[in-house]
Coordinates of C-alpha atoms in Angstrom, one line a residue:
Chain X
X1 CA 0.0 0.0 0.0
X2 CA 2.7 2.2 0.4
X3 CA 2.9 2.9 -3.4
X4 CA -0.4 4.7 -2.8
X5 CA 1.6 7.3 -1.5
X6 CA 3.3 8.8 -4.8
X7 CA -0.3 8.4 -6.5
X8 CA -2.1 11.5 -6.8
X9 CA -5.5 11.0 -4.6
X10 CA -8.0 11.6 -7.8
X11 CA -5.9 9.0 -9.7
X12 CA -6.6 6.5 -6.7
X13 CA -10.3 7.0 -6.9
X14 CA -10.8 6.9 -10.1
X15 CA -9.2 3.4 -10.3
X16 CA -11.3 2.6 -7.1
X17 CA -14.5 3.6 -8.6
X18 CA -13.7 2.0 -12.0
X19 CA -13.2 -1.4 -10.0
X20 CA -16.5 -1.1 -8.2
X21 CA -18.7 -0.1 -11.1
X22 CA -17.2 -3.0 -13.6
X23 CA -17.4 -5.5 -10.9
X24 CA -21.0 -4.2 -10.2
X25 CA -21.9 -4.2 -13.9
X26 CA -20.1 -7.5 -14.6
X27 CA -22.3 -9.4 -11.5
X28 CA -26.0 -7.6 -13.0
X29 CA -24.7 -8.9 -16.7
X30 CA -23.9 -12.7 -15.0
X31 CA -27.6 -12.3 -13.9
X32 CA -29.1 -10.7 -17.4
X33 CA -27.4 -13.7 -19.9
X34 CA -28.6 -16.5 -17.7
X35 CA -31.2 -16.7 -20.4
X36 CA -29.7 -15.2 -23.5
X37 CA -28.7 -18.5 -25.2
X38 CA -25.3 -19.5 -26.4
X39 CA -23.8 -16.2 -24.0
X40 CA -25.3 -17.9 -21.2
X41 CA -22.0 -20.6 -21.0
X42 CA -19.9 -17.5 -19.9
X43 CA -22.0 -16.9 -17.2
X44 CA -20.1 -18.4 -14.5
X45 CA -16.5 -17.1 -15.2
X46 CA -17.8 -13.5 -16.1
X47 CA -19.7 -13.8 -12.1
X48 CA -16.6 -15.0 -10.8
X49 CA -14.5 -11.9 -12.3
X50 CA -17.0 -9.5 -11.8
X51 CA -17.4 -10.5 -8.0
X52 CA -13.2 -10.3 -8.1
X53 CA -13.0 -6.7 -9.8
X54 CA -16.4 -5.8 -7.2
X55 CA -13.9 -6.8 -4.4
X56 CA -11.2 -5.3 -5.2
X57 CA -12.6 -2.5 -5.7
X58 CA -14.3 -2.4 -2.1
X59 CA -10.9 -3.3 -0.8
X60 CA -9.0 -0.2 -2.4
X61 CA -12.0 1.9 -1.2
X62 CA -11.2 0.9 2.1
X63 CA -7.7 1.8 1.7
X64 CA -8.3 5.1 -0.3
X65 CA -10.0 6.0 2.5
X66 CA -7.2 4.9 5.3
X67 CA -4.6 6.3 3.1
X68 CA -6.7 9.6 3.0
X69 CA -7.1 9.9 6.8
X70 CA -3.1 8.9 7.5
X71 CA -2.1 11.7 4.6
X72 CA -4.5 13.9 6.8
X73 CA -2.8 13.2 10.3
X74 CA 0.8 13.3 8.1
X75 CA -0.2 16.7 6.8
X76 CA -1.5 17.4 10.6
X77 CA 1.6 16.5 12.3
X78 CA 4.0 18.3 9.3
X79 CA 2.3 21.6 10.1
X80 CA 2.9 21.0 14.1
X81 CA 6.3 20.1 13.9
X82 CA 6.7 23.1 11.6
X83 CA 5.5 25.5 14.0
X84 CA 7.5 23.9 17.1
X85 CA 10.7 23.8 14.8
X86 CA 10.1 27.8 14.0
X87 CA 9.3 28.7 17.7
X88 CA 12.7 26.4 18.8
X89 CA 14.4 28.5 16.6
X90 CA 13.3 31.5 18.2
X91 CA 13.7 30.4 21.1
X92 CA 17.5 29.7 20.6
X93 CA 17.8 33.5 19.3
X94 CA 16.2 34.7 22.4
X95 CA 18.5 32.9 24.7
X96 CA 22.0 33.2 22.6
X97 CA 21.4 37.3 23.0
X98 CA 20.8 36.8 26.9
X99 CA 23.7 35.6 27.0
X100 CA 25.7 37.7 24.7
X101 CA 23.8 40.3 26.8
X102 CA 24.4 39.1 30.3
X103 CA 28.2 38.4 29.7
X104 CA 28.9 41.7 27.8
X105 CA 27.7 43.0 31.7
X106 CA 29.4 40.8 33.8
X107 CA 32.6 41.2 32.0
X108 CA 32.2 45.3 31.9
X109 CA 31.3 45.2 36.0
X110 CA 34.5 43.3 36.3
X111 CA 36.8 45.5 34.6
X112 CA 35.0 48.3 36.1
X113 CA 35.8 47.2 39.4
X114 CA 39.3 46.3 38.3
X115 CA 39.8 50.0 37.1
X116 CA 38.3 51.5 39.9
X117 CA 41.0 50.1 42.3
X118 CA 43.9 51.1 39.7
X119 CA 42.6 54.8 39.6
X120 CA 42.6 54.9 43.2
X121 CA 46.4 53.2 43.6
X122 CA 47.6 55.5 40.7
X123 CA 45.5 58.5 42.2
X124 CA 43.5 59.7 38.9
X125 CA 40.6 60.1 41.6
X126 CA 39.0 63.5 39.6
X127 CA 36.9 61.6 38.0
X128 CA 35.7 59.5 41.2
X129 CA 35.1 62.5 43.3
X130 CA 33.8 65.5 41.2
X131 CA 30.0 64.2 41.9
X132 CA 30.7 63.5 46.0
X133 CA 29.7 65.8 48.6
X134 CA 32.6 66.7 51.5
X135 CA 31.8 64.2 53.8
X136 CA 32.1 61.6 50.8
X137 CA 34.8 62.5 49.6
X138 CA 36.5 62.8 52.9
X139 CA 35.4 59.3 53.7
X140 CA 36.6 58.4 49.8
X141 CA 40.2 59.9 50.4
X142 CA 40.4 57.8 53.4
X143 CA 39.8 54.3 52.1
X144 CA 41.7 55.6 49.3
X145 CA 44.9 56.5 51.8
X146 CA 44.0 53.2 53.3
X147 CA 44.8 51.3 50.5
X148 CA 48.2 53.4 49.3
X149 CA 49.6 52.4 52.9
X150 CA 48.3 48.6 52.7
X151 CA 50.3 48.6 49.0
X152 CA 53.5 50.5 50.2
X153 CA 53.5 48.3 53.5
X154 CA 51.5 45.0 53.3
X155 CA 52.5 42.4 50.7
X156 CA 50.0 39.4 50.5
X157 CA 51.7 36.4 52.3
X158 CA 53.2 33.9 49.8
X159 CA 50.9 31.2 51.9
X160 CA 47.8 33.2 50.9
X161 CA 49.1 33.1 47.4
X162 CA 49.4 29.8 47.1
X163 CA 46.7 28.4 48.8
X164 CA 44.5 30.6 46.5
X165 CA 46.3 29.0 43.9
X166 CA 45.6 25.8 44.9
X167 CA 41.6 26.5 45.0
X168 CA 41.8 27.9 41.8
X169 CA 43.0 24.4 40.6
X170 CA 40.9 22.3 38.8
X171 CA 42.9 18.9 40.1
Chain Y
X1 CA -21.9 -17.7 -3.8
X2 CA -24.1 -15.1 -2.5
X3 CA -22.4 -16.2 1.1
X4 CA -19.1 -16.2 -0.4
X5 CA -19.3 -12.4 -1.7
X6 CA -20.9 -11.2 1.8
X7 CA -18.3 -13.1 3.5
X8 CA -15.6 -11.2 1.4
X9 CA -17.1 -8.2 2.1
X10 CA -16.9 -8.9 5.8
X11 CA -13.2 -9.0 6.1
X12 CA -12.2 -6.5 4.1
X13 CA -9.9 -4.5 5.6
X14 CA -7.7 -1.6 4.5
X15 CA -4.5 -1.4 5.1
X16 CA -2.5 1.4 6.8
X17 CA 0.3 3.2 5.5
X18 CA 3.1 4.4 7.6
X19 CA 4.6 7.5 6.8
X20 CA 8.1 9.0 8.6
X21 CA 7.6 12.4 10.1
X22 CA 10.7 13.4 11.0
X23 CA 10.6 16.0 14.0
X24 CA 14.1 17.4 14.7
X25 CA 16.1 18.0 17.8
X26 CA 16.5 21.7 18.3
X27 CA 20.1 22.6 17.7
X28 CA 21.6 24.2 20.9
X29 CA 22.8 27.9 20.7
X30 CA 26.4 28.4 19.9
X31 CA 26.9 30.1 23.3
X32 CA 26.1 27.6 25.2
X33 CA 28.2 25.2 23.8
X34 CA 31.5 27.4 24.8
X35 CA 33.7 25.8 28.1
X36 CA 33.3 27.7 31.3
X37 CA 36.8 29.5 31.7
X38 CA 39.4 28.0 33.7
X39 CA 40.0 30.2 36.9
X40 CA 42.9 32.1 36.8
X41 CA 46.4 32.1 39.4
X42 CA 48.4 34.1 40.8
X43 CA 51.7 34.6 39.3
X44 CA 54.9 35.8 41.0
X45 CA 56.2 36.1 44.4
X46 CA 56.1 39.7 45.2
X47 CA 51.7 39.9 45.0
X48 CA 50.3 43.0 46.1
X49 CA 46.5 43.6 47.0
X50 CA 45.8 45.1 43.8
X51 CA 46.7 41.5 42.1
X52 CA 45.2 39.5 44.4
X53 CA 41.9 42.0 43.7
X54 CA 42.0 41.6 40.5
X55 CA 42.8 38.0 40.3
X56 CA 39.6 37.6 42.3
X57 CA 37.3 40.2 40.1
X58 CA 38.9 37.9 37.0
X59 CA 37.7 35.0 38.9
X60 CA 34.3 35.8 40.4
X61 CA 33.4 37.1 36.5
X62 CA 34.6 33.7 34.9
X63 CA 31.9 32.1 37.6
X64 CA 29.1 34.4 36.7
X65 CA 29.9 33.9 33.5
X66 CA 29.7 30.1 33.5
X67 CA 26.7 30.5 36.0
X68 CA 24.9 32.6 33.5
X69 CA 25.7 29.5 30.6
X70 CA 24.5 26.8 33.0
X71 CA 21.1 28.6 34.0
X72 CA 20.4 29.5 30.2
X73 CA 21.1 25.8 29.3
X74 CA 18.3 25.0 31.9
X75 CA 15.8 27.6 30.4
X76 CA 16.3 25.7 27.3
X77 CA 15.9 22.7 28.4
X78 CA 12.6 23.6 29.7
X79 CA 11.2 25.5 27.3
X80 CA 12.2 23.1 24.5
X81 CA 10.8 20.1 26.0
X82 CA 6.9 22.2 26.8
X83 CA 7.7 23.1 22.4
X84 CA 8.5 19.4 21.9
X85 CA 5.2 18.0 24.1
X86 CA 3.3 20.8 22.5
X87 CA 3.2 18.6 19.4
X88 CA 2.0 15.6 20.5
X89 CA -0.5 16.4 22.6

């Protein structure tokens, strides 16, 4: 049955209908030359084809009409998946830009922060301070004479060096 | 053969025809298929604060960069699967 497939659908019912009417004629005719003489000795084989053809022709009915109703579920599920394979795709847009998106601003906080600290250890603190009121910037110069001491006077331990270095590790 | 042709008629049957619909697995996007970075050391023995700060800022942003991957991967996940039921339901 699976050649029905490449058949065009008015092709397939046109044979089916051809099968049915012949075979329908052919069994009325086997009845009609029962008492035309001479014709009448056909009688029998022409009933047997007839009632063949009739079949067969109920049979591909039946499967016209399966075919038809699995092409309709095929043409069903094709649209479906079509729709879930276009809103996947979207989908996968969406999310690659979040995350372009959201690394483009975790990467800028970080160098941010990184630049902020270098500002304040190489003093270009205009910038910084120009918004700050006095007691700010008071507070600001501070921290920021906080850390110029801790630099000039307190090197990180090589122990805290290298046990960072070992949580870093993968192993 | 009047029985014979009802009896035919009786089991006829159709058969089916099985036809392939191929439904595709969504393709993943190319972000999220990148490694999460490795996190970075400390090099040298003279380290100031300022390189131990950064090292940290370079690390912390590696992790919220992987973090970001693993709870986009998760939003796919989710959302492909409810797509993928959607057709079969």
């Amino acid at each position: 049955m699976w050649v029905l497939q490449f058949l065009p659908d008015s092709f397939i019912l046109y044979v089916v209908y051809c099968a049915m009417t012949i075979g329908a004629i052919g069994i009325l005719l086997s009845y009609v030359i029962k008492h035309i003489p001479f014709i009448n000795i056909y009688r029998t084989p022409i009933q047997i084809i007839s009632i063949v053809i009739f079949c067969a022709g109920v049979y591909w009915y039946g499967g016209y009409d399966t075919e038809m109703a699995w092409r309709a579920r095929v043409t069903e599920m094709e649209s479906k998946i079509a729709e879930a394979e276009k809103k996947s795709q979207t989908l996968n847009v969406e999310l690659q830009n979040k995350v372009v998106e959201k690394t483009k601003v975790i990467r800028e906080k970080g160098k941010t922060q990184i630049e902020y600290i270098n500002r304040l250890v190489e003093g270009r603190t205009v910038e910084i301070v120009k918004d700050m009121s006095e007691e700010q910037k008071k507070d600001f110069l501070a921290k920021q004479k906080e850390l110029q001491e801790a630099l000039k006077n307190c090197p990180v331990p090589r122990i805290i060096v290298e046990e960072h270095n070992k949580a870093a590790d993968q192993k | 053969m009047k029985n014979l042709i009802l009896l035919f008629v009786l089991f006829l049957t159709a058969c089916s025809t099985t036809v392939p619909v191929k439904h595709k697995f969504p393709d993943v996007p190319s972000a999220l298929t990148e490694k999460c970075q490795t996190l970075k050391k400390i090099d040298g023995d003279q380290v100031s604060i300022v390189d131990l700060h950064k090292t940290v800022v370079e690390n912390y942003t590696s992790y919220y960069e992987c973090a970001v991957k693993v709870d986009v991967w998760n939003e796919w996940y989710k959302q492909q699967r409810e797509i993928f039921e959607s057709v079969y339901k």
